[in-house]
Short mmCIF file of C-alpha atoms in Angstrom, two decimals:
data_model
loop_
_atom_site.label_atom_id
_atom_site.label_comp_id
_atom_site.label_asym_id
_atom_site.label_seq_id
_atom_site.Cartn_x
_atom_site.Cartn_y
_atom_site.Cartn_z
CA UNK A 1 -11.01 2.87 9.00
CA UNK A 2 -10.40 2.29 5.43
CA UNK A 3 -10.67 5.61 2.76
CA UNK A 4 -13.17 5.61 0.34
CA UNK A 5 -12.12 6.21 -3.15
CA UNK A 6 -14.15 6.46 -6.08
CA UNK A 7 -15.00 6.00 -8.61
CA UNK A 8 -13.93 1.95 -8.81
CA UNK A 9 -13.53 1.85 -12.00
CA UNK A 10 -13.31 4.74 -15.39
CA UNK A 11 -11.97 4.33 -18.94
CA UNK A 12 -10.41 6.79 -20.63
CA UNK A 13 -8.97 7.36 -24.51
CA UNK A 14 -5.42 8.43 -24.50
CA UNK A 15 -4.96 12.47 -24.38
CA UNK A 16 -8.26 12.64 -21.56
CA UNK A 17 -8.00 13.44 -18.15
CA UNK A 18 -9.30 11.53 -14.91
CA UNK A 19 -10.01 12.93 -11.71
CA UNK A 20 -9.95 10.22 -8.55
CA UNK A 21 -11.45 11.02 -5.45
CA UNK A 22 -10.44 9.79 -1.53
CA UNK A 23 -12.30 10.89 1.47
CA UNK A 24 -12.34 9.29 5.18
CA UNK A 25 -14.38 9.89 8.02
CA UNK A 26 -11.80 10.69 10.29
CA UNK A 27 -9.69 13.60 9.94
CA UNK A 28 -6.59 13.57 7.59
CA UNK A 29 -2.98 14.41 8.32
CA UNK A 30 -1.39 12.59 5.23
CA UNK A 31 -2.52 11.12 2.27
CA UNK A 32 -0.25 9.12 0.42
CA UNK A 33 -1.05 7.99 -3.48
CA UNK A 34 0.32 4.66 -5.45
CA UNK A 35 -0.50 3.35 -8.56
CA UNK A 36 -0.35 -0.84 -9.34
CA UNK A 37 -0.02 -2.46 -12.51
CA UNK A 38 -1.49 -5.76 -12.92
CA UNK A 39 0.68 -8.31 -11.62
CA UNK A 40 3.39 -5.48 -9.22
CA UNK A 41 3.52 -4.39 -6.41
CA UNK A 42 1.93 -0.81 -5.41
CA UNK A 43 4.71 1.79 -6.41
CA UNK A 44 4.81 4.92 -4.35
CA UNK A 45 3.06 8.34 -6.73
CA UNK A 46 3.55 11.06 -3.98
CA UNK A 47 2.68 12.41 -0.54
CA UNK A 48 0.80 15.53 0.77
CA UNK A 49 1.35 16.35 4.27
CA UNK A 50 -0.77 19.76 4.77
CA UNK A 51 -4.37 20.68 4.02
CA UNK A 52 -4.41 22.57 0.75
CA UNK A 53 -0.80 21.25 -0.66
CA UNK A 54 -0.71 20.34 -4.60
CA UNK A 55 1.77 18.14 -5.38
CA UNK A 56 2.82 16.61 -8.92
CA UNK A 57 4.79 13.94 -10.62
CA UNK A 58 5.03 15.08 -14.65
CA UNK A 59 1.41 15.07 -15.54
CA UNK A 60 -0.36 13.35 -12.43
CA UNK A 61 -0.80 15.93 -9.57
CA UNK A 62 -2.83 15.76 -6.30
CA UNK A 63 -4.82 17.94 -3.75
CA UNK A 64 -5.42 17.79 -0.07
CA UNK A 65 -8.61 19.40 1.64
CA UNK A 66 -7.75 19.28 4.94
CA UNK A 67 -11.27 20.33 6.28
CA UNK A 68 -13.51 18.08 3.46
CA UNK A 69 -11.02 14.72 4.66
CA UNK A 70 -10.03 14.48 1.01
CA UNK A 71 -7.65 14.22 -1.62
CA UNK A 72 -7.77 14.31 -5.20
CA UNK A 73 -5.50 12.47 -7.93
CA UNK A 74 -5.51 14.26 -11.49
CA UNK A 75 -4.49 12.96 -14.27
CA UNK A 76 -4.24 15.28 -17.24
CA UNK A 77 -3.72 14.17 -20.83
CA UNK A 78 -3.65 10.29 -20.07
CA UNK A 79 -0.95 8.07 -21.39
CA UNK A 80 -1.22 4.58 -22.29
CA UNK A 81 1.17 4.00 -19.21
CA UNK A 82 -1.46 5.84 -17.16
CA UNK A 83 -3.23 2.49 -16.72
CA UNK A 84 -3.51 0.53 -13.49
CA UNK A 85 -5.15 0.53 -10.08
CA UNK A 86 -4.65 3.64 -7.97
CA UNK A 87 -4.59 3.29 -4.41
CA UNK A 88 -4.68 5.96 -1.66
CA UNK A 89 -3.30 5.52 1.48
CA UNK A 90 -3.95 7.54 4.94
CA UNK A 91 -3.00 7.45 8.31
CA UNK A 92 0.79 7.93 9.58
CA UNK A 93 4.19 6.48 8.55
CA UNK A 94 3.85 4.25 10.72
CA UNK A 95 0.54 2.58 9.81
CA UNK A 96 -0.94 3.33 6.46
CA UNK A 97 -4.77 2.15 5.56
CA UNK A 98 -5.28 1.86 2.24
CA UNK A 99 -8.90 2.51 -0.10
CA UNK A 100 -10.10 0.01 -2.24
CA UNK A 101 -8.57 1.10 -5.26
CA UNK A 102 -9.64 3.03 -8.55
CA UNK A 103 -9.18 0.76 -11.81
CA UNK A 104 -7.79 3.43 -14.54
CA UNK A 105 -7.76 1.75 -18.25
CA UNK A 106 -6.69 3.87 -21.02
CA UNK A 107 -7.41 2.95 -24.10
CA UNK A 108 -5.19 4.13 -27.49
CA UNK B 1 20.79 -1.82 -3.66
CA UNK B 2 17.79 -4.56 -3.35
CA UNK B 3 14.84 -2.81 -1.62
CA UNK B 4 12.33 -4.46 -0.53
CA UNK B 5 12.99 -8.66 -0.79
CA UNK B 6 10.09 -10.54 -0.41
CA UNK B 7 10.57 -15.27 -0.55
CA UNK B 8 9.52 -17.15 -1.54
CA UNK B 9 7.48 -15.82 -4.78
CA UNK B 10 4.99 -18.59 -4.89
CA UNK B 11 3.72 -21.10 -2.08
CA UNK B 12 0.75 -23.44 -2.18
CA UNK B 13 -0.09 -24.53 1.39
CA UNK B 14 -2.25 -27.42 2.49
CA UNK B 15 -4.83 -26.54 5.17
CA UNK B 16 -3.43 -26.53 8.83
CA UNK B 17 0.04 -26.12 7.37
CA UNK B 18 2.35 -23.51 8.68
CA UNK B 19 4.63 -21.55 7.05
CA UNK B 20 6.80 -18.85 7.38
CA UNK B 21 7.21 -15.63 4.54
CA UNK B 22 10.68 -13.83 4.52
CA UNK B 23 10.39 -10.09 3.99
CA UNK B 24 13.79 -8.16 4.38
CA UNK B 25 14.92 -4.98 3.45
CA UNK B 26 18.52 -2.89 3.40
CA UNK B 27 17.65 0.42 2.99
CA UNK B 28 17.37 0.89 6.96
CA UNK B 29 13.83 1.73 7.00
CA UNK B 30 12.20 1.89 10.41
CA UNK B 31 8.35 1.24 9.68
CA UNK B 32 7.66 -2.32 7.95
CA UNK B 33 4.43 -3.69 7.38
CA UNK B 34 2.38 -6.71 6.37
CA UNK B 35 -0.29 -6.60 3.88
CA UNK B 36 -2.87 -8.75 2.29
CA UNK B 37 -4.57 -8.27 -1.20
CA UNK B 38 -7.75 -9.73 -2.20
CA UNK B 39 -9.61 -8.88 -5.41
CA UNK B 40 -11.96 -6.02 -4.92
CA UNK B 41 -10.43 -5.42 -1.58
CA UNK B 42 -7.62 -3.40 -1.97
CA UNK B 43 -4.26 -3.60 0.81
CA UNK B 44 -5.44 -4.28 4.09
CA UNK B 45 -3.12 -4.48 6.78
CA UNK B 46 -2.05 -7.56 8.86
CA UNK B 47 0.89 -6.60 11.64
CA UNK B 48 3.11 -3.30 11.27
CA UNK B 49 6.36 -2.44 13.14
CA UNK B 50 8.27 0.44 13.98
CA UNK B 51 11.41 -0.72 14.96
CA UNK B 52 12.88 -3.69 16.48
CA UNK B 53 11.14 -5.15 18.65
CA UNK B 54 8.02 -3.44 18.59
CA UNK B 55 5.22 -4.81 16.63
CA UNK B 56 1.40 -4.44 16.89
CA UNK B 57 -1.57 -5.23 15.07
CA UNK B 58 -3.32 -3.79 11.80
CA UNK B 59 -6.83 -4.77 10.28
CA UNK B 60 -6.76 -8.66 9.52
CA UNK B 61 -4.18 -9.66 12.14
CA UNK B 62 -6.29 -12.76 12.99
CA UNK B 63 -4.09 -16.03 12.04
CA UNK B 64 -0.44 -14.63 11.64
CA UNK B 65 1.77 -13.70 13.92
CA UNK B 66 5.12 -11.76 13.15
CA UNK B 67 8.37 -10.67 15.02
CA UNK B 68 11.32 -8.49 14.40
CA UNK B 69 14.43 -8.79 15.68
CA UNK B 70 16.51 -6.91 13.89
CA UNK B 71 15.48 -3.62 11.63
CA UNK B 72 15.96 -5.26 8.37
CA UNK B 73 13.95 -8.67 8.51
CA UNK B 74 10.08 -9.09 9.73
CA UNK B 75 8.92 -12.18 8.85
CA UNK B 76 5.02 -13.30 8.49
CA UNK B 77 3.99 -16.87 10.29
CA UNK B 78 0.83 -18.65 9.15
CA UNK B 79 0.13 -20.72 12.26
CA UNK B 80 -2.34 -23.35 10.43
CA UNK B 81 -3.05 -22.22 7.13
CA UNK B 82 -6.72 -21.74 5.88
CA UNK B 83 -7.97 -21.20 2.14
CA UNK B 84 -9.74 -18.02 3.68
CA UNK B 85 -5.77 -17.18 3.81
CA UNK B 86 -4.85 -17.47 -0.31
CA UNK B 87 -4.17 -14.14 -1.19
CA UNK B 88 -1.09 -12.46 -2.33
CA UNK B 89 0.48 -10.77 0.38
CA UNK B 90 2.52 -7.42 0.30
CA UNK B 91 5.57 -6.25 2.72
CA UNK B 92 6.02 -2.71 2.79
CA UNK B 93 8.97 -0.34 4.67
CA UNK B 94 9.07 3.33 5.38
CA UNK B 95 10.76 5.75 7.25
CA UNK B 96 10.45 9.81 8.44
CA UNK B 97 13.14 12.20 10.01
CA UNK B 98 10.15 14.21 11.08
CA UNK B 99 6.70 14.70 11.74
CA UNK B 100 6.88 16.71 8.58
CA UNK B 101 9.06 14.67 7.17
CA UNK B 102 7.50 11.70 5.48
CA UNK B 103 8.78 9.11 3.24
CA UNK B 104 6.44 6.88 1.02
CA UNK B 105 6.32 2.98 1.29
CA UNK B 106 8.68 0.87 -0.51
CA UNK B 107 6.98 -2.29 -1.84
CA UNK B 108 8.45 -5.67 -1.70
CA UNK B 109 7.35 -7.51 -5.25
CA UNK B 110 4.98 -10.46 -3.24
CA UNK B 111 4.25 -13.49 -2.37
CA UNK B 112 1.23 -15.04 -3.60
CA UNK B 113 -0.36 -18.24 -1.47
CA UNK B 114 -2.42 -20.53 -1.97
CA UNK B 115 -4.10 -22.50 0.60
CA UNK B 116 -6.48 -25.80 -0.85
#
């Protein structure tokens, strides 16, 4: 069943942060996170593997609430390259189901 | 090193066509996958494998079939193509050494088809 992200779309002024949300109704083991720019394919952000693991790639970091079936994406003091759709991804290695995507624009 | 290569870039199909997409990939990833990506609909997934010779079914598996004979190519087959089909469609490869160790997906750059 597919993950729910939200919210679908935000807008942001450079130097703000975004939080984006993913939650599923079955119970998590991995959440993967990916970020696509209009017109490329999906590239790969970062994993968590455990309930309660923080992970983070220079100023984009992530959470995983095991018991709540959800993961958050932060993204502190937005950059212009910020921008894109941000997918997250659950499931195993072996078969990954992905949310509907977030739509991140930040503006200068 | 290539990646993920995805032909051809670009195809416009009539309906009832068939057609085959090429997705290969060198980095000796077990786990490939198909995916499909509509507007507002995010990746949804079509076939997966994890390893030669063993394939099975994702989401949207309805009208393709796929195959993989060998650990670096799985190719997609539109049996008679429909416009319900135009969409630009994603191949994908992973692998793990563990269960706790995970590897993200590897994105091939597309193919986007057409159908009229």
């Amino acid at each position: 069943q597919q993950p729910v992200q939200s919210p679908q779309a935000v807008i942001l002024r450079e130097g703000e942060d975004a939080v984006i949300n993913c939650s599923s109704s079955k119970a998590l083991y991995s959440v993967h996170w990916y970020r696509q720019k209009h017109g490329e394919a999906p590239v790969f952000l970062m994993i968590l593997l455990k309930g309660g693991e923080q992970k983070g790639h220079e100023k984009i970091s992530a959470s995983f609430n095991e018991k709540k079936q959800q993961s958050s994406l932060y993204l502190t003091a937005s950059q212009l390259s910020y921008s894109g759709t941000y997918f997250c991804g659950t499931g195993s290695a072996r078969q990954l189901t992905f949310g509907s995507g977030t739509q991140l624009t930040v503006l200068p | 090193n290539a990646g993920v290569t995805q032909t051809p870039k670009f195809q416009v199909l009539k309906t009832g066509q068939s057609m085959t997409l090429q997705c290969a990939q060198d980095m000796n990833h077990e786990y490939m996958s198909w995916y499909r990506q509509d507007p507002g609909m995010g990746l949804r997934l079509i076939h997966y494998s994890v390893g030669a010779g063993i394939t099975d079914q994702g989401e949207v598996p309805n009208g393709y079939n796929v195959s993989r004979s060998t650990t670096e190519d799985f190719p997609l087959r539109l049996l008679s193509a429909a416009p319900s089909q135009t969409s630009v469609y994603f191949c994908a490869s992973s692998y793990s050494t563990s269960l706790r160790q995970v590897y993200g997906y590897t994105f091939g750059s597309g193919t986007r088809l057409t159908v009229v």
